[in-house]
mmCIF file with all atom_site columns, C-alpha atoms in Angstrom:
data_model
loop_
_atom_site.group_PDB
_atom_site.id
_atom_site.type_symbol
_atom_site.label_atom_id
_atom_site.label_alt_id
_atom_site.label_comp_id
_atom_site.label_asym_id
_atom_site.label_entity_id
_atom_site.label_seq_id
_atom_site.pdbx_PDB_ins_code
_atom_site.Cartn_x
_atom_site.Cartn_y
_atom_site.Cartn_z
_atom_site.occupancy
_atom_site.B_iso_or_equiv
_atom_site.pdbx_formal_charge
_atom_site.auth_seq_id
_atom_site.auth_comp_id
_atom_site.auth_asym_id
_atom_site.auth_atom_id
_atom_site.pdbx_PDB_model_num
ATOM 1   C CA . PHE A 1 1   ? -58.870 169.189 237.690 1.00 0.00 ? 1   PHE A CA 1
ATOM 2   C CA . MET A 1 2   ? -58.349 166.895 235.232 1.00 0.00 ? 2   MET A CA 1
ATOM 3   C CA . THR A 1 3   ? -59.914 163.860 234.588 1.00 0.00 ? 3   THR A CA 1
ATOM 4   C CA . GLN A 1 4   ? -57.537 160.652 233.924 1.00 0.00 ? 4   GLN A CA 1
ATOM 5   C CA . PRO A 1 5   ? -56.945 159.973 230.231 1.00 0.00 ? 5   PRO A CA 1
ATOM 6   C CA . PRO A 1 6   ? -58.277 156.643 229.173 1.00 0.00 ? 6   PRO A CA 1
ATOM 7   C CA . LEU A 1 7   ? -55.050 155.154 228.307 1.00 0.00 ? 7   LEU A CA 1
ATOM 8   C CA . ARG A 1 8   ? -51.404 154.981 230.200 1.00 0.00 ? 8   ARG A CA 1
ATOM 9   C CA . LEU A 1 9   ? -48.449 153.721 228.792 1.00 0.00 ? 9   LEU A CA 1
ATOM 10  C CA . ALA A 1 10  ? -47.747 150.401 228.581 1.00 0.00 ? 10  ALA A CA 1
ATOM 11  C CA . PHE A 1 11  ? -45.175 149.038 226.575 1.00 0.00 ? 11  PHE A CA 1
ATOM 12  C CA . PHE A 1 12  ? -41.818 149.865 224.321 1.00 0.00 ? 12  PHE A CA 1
ATOM 13  C CA . LYS A 1 13  ? -39.982 147.818 222.224 1.00 0.00 ? 13  LYS A CA 1
ATOM 14  C CA . LEU A 1 14  ? -36.753 147.130 221.150 1.00 0.00 ? 14  LEU A CA 1
ATOM 15  C CA . ASN A 1 15  ? -35.967 144.945 217.755 1.00 0.00 ? 15  ASN A CA 1
ATOM 16  C CA . VAL A 1 16  ? -32.991 143.094 218.799 1.00 0.00 ? 16  VAL A CA 1
ATOM 17  C CA . PRO A 1 17  ? -30.874 140.616 216.481 1.00 0.00 ? 17  PRO A CA 1
ATOM 18  C CA . GLU A 1 18  ? -31.207 137.631 218.454 1.00 0.00 ? 18  GLU A CA 1
ATOM 19  C CA . ILE A 1 19  ? -33.593 137.065 221.735 1.00 0.00 ? 19  ILE A CA 1
ATOM 20  C CA . VAL A 1 20  ? -31.392 134.866 224.239 1.00 0.00 ? 20  VAL A CA 1
ATOM 21  C CA . PRO A 1 21  ? -27.930 137.360 224.368 1.00 0.00 ? 21  PRO A CA 1
ATOM 22  C CA . ALA A 1 22  ? -30.710 140.490 224.783 1.00 0.00 ? 22  ALA A CA 1
ATOM 23  C CA . LEU A 1 23  ? -32.648 139.088 227.269 1.00 0.00 ? 23  LEU A CA 1
ATOM 24  C CA . ALA A 1 24  ? -29.511 138.021 229.740 1.00 0.00 ? 24  ALA A CA 1
ATOM 25  C CA . PHE A 1 25  ? -28.273 141.134 228.851 1.00 0.00 ? 25  PHE A CA 1
ATOM 26  C CA . TRP A 1 26  ? -31.223 143.285 230.305 1.00 0.00 ? 26  TRP A CA 1
ATOM 27  C CA . HIS A 1 27  ? -31.336 140.504 233.020 1.00 0.00 ? 27  HIS A CA 1
ATOM 28  C CA . ASP A 1 28  ? -28.001 140.434 234.238 1.00 0.00 ? 28  ASP A CA 1
ATOM 29  C CA . ALA A 1 29  ? -27.357 144.277 233.943 1.00 0.00 ? 29  ALA A CA 1
ATOM 30  C CA . PHE A 1 30  ? -30.494 145.152 235.625 1.00 0.00 ? 30  PHE A CA 1
ATOM 31  C CA . GLY A 1 31  ? -32.716 142.672 236.903 1.00 0.00 ? 31  GLY A CA 1
ATOM 32  C CA . PHE A 1 32  ? -35.272 142.647 233.895 1.00 0.00 ? 32  PHE A CA 1
ATOM 33  C CA . GLU A 1 33  ? -37.937 139.218 234.468 1.00 0.00 ? 33  GLU A CA 1
ATOM 34  C CA . VAL A 1 34  ? -39.785 137.749 231.954 1.00 0.00 ? 34  VAL A CA 1
ATOM 35  C CA . THR A 1 35  ? -43.533 138.442 232.142 1.00 0.00 ? 35  THR A CA 1
ATOM 36  C CA . GLN A 1 36  ? -44.824 137.089 228.773 1.00 0.00 ? 36  GLN A CA 1
ATOM 37  C CA . THR A 1 37  ? -43.236 135.480 225.730 1.00 0.00 ? 37  THR A CA 1
ATOM 38  C CA . PHE A 1 38  ? -44.728 135.228 222.694 1.00 0.00 ? 38  PHE A CA 1
ATOM 39  C CA . ASP A 1 39  ? -43.470 132.894 220.028 1.00 0.00 ? 39  ASP A CA 1
ATOM 40  C CA . GLU A 1 40  ? -45.447 133.977 216.568 1.00 0.00 ? 40  GLU A CA 1
ATOM 41  C CA . ALA A 1 41  ? -44.251 132.544 213.014 1.00 0.00 ? 41  ALA A CA 1
ATOM 42  C CA . GLU A 1 42  ? -42.756 136.112 212.255 1.00 0.00 ? 42  GLU A CA 1
ATOM 43  C CA . PHE A 1 43  ? -41.550 137.093 215.835 1.00 0.00 ? 43  PHE A CA 1
ATOM 44  C CA . HIS A 1 44  ? -40.169 136.256 218.330 1.00 0.00 ? 44  HIS A CA 1
ATOM 45  C CA . GLU A 1 45  ? -41.394 138.383 221.803 1.00 0.00 ? 45  GLU A CA 1
ATOM 46  C CA . LYS A 1 46  ? -40.367 138.844 225.286 1.00 0.00 ? 46  LYS A CA 1
ATOM 47  C CA . VAL A 1 47  ? -42.646 140.793 227.608 1.00 0.00 ? 47  VAL A CA 1
ATOM 48  C CA . LEU A 1 48  ? -40.085 142.405 230.628 1.00 0.00 ? 48  LEU A CA 1
ATOM 49  C CA . ALA A 1 49  ? -40.686 143.153 233.608 1.00 0.00 ? 49  ALA A CA 1
ATOM 50  C CA . LEU A 1 50  ? -38.447 144.918 236.959 1.00 0.00 ? 50  LEU A CA 1
ATOM 51  C CA . PRO A 1 51  ? -39.654 142.874 239.692 1.00 0.00 ? 51  PRO A CA 1
ATOM 52  C CA . GLY A 1 52  ? -41.933 144.736 241.956 1.00 0.00 ? 52  GLY A CA 1
ATOM 53  C CA . GLN A 1 53  ? -42.695 147.485 239.466 1.00 0.00 ? 53  GLN A CA 1
ATOM 54  C CA . ALA A 1 54  ? -45.622 148.215 238.024 1.00 0.00 ? 54  ALA A CA 1
ATOM 55  C CA . GLY A 1 55  ? -45.432 150.205 234.653 1.00 0.00 ? 55  GLY A CA 1
ATOM 56  C CA . PRO A 1 56  ? -44.292 150.754 231.707 1.00 0.00 ? 56  PRO A CA 1
ATOM 57  C CA . SER A 1 57  ? -43.098 146.980 230.133 1.00 0.00 ? 57  SER A CA 1
ATOM 58  C CA . LEU A 1 58  ? -39.576 147.010 227.726 1.00 0.00 ? 58  LEU A CA 1
ATOM 59  C CA . MET A 1 59  ? -40.335 144.444 225.306 1.00 0.00 ? 59  MET A CA 1
ATOM 60  C CA . LEU A 1 60  ? -37.865 142.729 223.255 1.00 0.00 ? 60  LEU A CA 1
ATOM 61  C CA . VAL A 1 61  ? -38.514 141.525 219.817 1.00 0.00 ? 61  VAL A CA 1
ATOM 62  C CA . ALA A 1 62  ? -36.329 139.975 217.440 1.00 0.00 ? 62  ALA A CA 1
ATOM 63  C CA . TYR A 1 63  ? -37.434 138.346 213.665 1.00 0.00 ? 63  TYR A CA 1
ATOM 64  C CA . LYS A 1 64  ? -37.403 135.326 212.396 1.00 0.00 ? 64  LYS A CA 1
ATOM 65  C CA . ASP A 1 65  ? -36.820 136.353 208.814 1.00 0.00 ? 65  ASP A CA 1
ATOM 66  C CA . GLY A 1 66  ? -32.687 137.711 209.996 1.00 0.00 ? 66  GLY A CA 1
ATOM 67  C CA . ARG A 1 67  ? -33.818 141.427 208.757 1.00 0.00 ? 67  ARG A CA 1
ATOM 68  C CA . ASP A 1 68  ? -31.611 144.157 209.522 1.00 0.00 ? 68  ASP A CA 1
ATOM 69  C CA . VAL A 1 69  ? -33.189 145.245 213.260 1.00 0.00 ? 69  VAL A CA 1
ATOM 70  C CA . THR A 1 70  ? -29.466 147.771 213.455 1.00 0.00 ? 70  THR A CA 1
ATOM 71  C CA . GLY A 1 71  ? -31.290 151.429 215.376 1.00 0.00 ? 71  GLY A CA 1
ATOM 72  C CA . GLY A 1 72  ? -30.785 154.272 213.835 1.00 0.00 ? 72  GLY A CA 1
ATOM 73  C CA . HIS A 1 73  ? -30.518 158.427 215.011 1.00 0.00 ? 73  HIS A CA 1
ATOM 74  C CA . GLY A 1 74  ? -33.655 158.912 215.241 1.00 0.00 ? 74  GLY A CA 1
ATOM 75  C CA . HIS A 1 75  ? -34.271 157.972 218.647 1.00 0.00 ? 75  HIS A CA 1
ATOM 76  C CA . GLY A 1 76  ? -33.299 158.583 222.419 1.00 0.00 ? 76  GLY A CA 1
ATOM 77  C CA . ALA A 1 77  ? -32.038 156.725 225.194 1.00 0.00 ? 77  ALA A CA 1
ATOM 78  C CA . VAL A 1 78  ? -33.532 154.011 227.203 1.00 0.00 ? 78  VAL A CA 1
ATOM 79  C CA . GLY A 1 79  ? -33.779 156.460 230.619 1.00 0.00 ? 79  GLY A CA 1
ATOM 80  C CA . LEU A 1 80  ? -33.647 153.877 233.654 1.00 0.00 ? 80  LEU A CA 1
ATOM 81  C CA . GLN A 1 81  ? -33.748 156.150 237.017 1.00 0.00 ? 81  GLN A CA 1
ATOM 82  C CA . CYS A 1 82  ? -30.976 154.595 239.942 1.00 0.00 ? 82  CYS A CA 1
ATOM 83  C CA . SER A 1 83  ? -30.201 155.042 243.821 1.00 0.00 ? 83  SER A CA 1
ATOM 84  C CA . ASP A 1 84  ? -26.935 153.713 242.940 1.00 0.00 ? 84  ASP A CA 1
ATOM 85  C CA . ILE A 1 85  ? -25.622 154.724 239.878 1.00 0.00 ? 85  ILE A CA 1
ATOM 86  C CA . ALA A 1 86  ? -21.905 154.067 240.463 1.00 0.00 ? 86  ALA A CA 1
ATOM 87  C CA . ALA A 1 87  ? -23.512 150.010 241.365 1.00 0.00 ? 87  ALA A CA 1
ATOM 88  C CA . ALA A 1 88  ? -25.795 150.157 238.194 1.00 0.00 ? 88  ALA A CA 1
ATOM 89  C CA . HIS A 1 89  ? -23.429 151.285 235.659 1.00 0.00 ? 89  HIS A CA 1
ATOM 90  C CA . GLU A 1 90  ? -20.363 148.222 237.251 1.00 0.00 ? 90  GLU A CA 1
ATOM 91  C CA . ARG A 1 91  ? -22.791 145.467 236.555 1.00 0.00 ? 91  ARG A CA 1
ATOM 92  C CA . ALA A 1 92  ? -24.294 147.228 233.164 1.00 0.00 ? 92  ALA A CA 1
ATOM 93  C CA . LEU A 1 93  ? -20.384 147.020 232.010 1.00 0.00 ? 93  LEU A CA 1
ATOM 94  C CA . ALA A 1 94  ? -20.127 143.422 233.480 1.00 0.00 ? 94  ALA A CA 1
ATOM 95  C CA . ALA A 1 95  ? -22.924 142.458 231.873 1.00 0.00 ? 95  ALA A CA 1
ATOM 96  C CA . GLY A 1 96  ? -21.640 143.607 228.326 1.00 0.00 ? 96  GLY A CA 1
ATOM 97  C CA . ALA A 1 97  ? -22.810 147.194 228.584 1.00 0.00 ? 97  ALA A CA 1
ATOM 98  C CA . GLN A 1 98  ? -20.151 149.712 226.027 1.00 0.00 ? 98  GLN A CA 1
ATOM 99  C CA . LYS A 1 99  ? -19.706 153.074 224.704 1.00 0.00 ? 99  LYS A CA 1
ATOM 100 C CA . ASP A 1 100 ? -19.095 154.363 228.163 1.00 0.00 ? 100 ASP A CA 1
ATOM 101 C CA . THR A 1 101 ? -19.029 157.494 228.952 1.00 0.00 ? 101 THR A CA 1
ATOM 102 C CA . GLY A 1 102 ? -18.498 157.456 233.133 1.00 0.00 ? 102 GLY A CA 1
ATOM 103 C CA . VAL A 1 103 ? -20.891 159.009 235.946 1.00 0.00 ? 103 VAL A CA 1
ATOM 104 C CA . SER A 1 104 ? -20.558 162.302 236.034 1.00 0.00 ? 104 SER A CA 1
ATOM 105 C CA . VAL A 1 105 ? -22.853 165.147 237.533 1.00 0.00 ? 105 VAL A CA 1
ATOM 106 C CA . VAL A 1 106 ? -24.813 167.385 235.548 1.00 0.00 ? 106 VAL A CA 1
ATOM 107 C CA . ALA A 1 107 ? -27.607 170.162 236.013 1.00 0.00 ? 107 ALA A CA 1
ATOM 108 C CA . GLY A 1 108 ? -28.955 169.533 239.284 1.00 0.00 ? 108 GLY A CA 1
ATOM 109 C CA . ASN A 1 109 ? -26.930 167.707 241.125 1.00 0.00 ? 109 ASN A CA 1
ATOM 110 C CA . ILE A 1 110 ? -28.524 165.113 238.625 1.00 0.00 ? 110 ILE A CA 1
ATOM 111 C CA . LYS A 1 111 ? -25.485 162.366 238.373 1.00 0.00 ? 111 LYS A CA 1
ATOM 112 C CA . GLY A 1 112 ? -25.789 160.147 234.557 1.00 0.00 ? 112 GLY A CA 1
ATOM 113 C CA . SER A 1 113 ? -24.306 157.987 232.636 1.00 0.00 ? 113 SER A CA 1
ATOM 114 C CA . VAL A 1 114 ? -24.852 157.402 229.311 1.00 0.00 ? 114 VAL A CA 1
ATOM 115 C CA . LEU A 1 115 ? -24.036 153.204 227.728 1.00 0.00 ? 115 LEU A CA 1
ATOM 116 C CA . GLN A 1 116 ? -25.080 151.082 224.871 1.00 0.00 ? 116 GLN A CA 1
ATOM 117 C CA . SER A 1 117 ? -26.297 147.489 225.227 1.00 0.00 ? 117 SER A CA 1
ATOM 118 C CA . PRO A 1 118 ? -24.842 145.014 223.156 1.00 0.00 ? 118 PRO A CA 1
ATOM 119 C CA . GLN A 1 119 ? -27.556 145.104 220.465 1.00 0.00 ? 119 GLN A CA 1
ATOM 120 C CA . GLY A 1 120 ? -26.984 148.433 220.048 1.00 0.00 ? 120 GLY A CA 1
ATOM 121 C CA . HIS A 1 121 ? -29.352 150.734 221.940 1.00 0.00 ? 121 HIS A CA 1
ATOM 122 C CA . GLU A 1 122 ? -28.236 153.105 224.393 1.00 0.00 ? 122 GLU A CA 1
ATOM 123 C CA . ILE A 1 123 ? -29.352 153.442 227.608 1.00 0.00 ? 123 ILE A CA 1
ATOM 124 C CA . GLU A 1 124 ? -28.872 156.471 230.078 1.00 0.00 ? 124 GLU A CA 1
ATOM 125 C CA . LEU A 1 125 ? -28.631 155.778 233.981 1.00 0.00 ? 125 LEU A CA 1
ATOM 126 C CA . VAL A 1 126 ? -30.364 158.635 236.406 1.00 0.00 ? 126 VAL A CA 1
ATOM 127 C CA . GLN A 1 127 ? -29.637 159.346 239.887 1.00 0.00 ? 127 GLN A CA 1
ATOM 128 C CA . LEU A 1 128 ? -31.362 161.987 241.497 1.00 0.00 ? 128 LEU A CA 1
ATOM 129 C CA . PRO A 1 129 ? -30.023 163.512 244.170 1.00 0.00 ? 129 PRO A CA 1
ATOM 130 C CA . GLY A 1 130 ? -30.965 163.232 247.600 1.00 0.00 ? 130 GLY A CA 1
#
């Protein structure tokens, strides 16, 4: 019998150079909606969620001092599970995603695709069999 830990995964942040185009991409490509906004002296932040889904929030952060937020190789992709990977893949490309690997089948008949957001963040789409 394991007790519930007194915490839950609440959010993760992506630093972006400009909030407006990043917000447009995540909305147009995947349907994320803004649930909260923070406009602070040093940064502008949008808290996003997929409608009707509880779980970790995706937060977009743009620093007002114009600092370099170019991503390195020390992190992996934002992973999204899809019921129709082909449609999700096409919507992401239409919204400006790049670095298309195409949809392929991997171990266990799982379909996958790796894209890159216009802001340079890796996105991995996955469709489980069934």
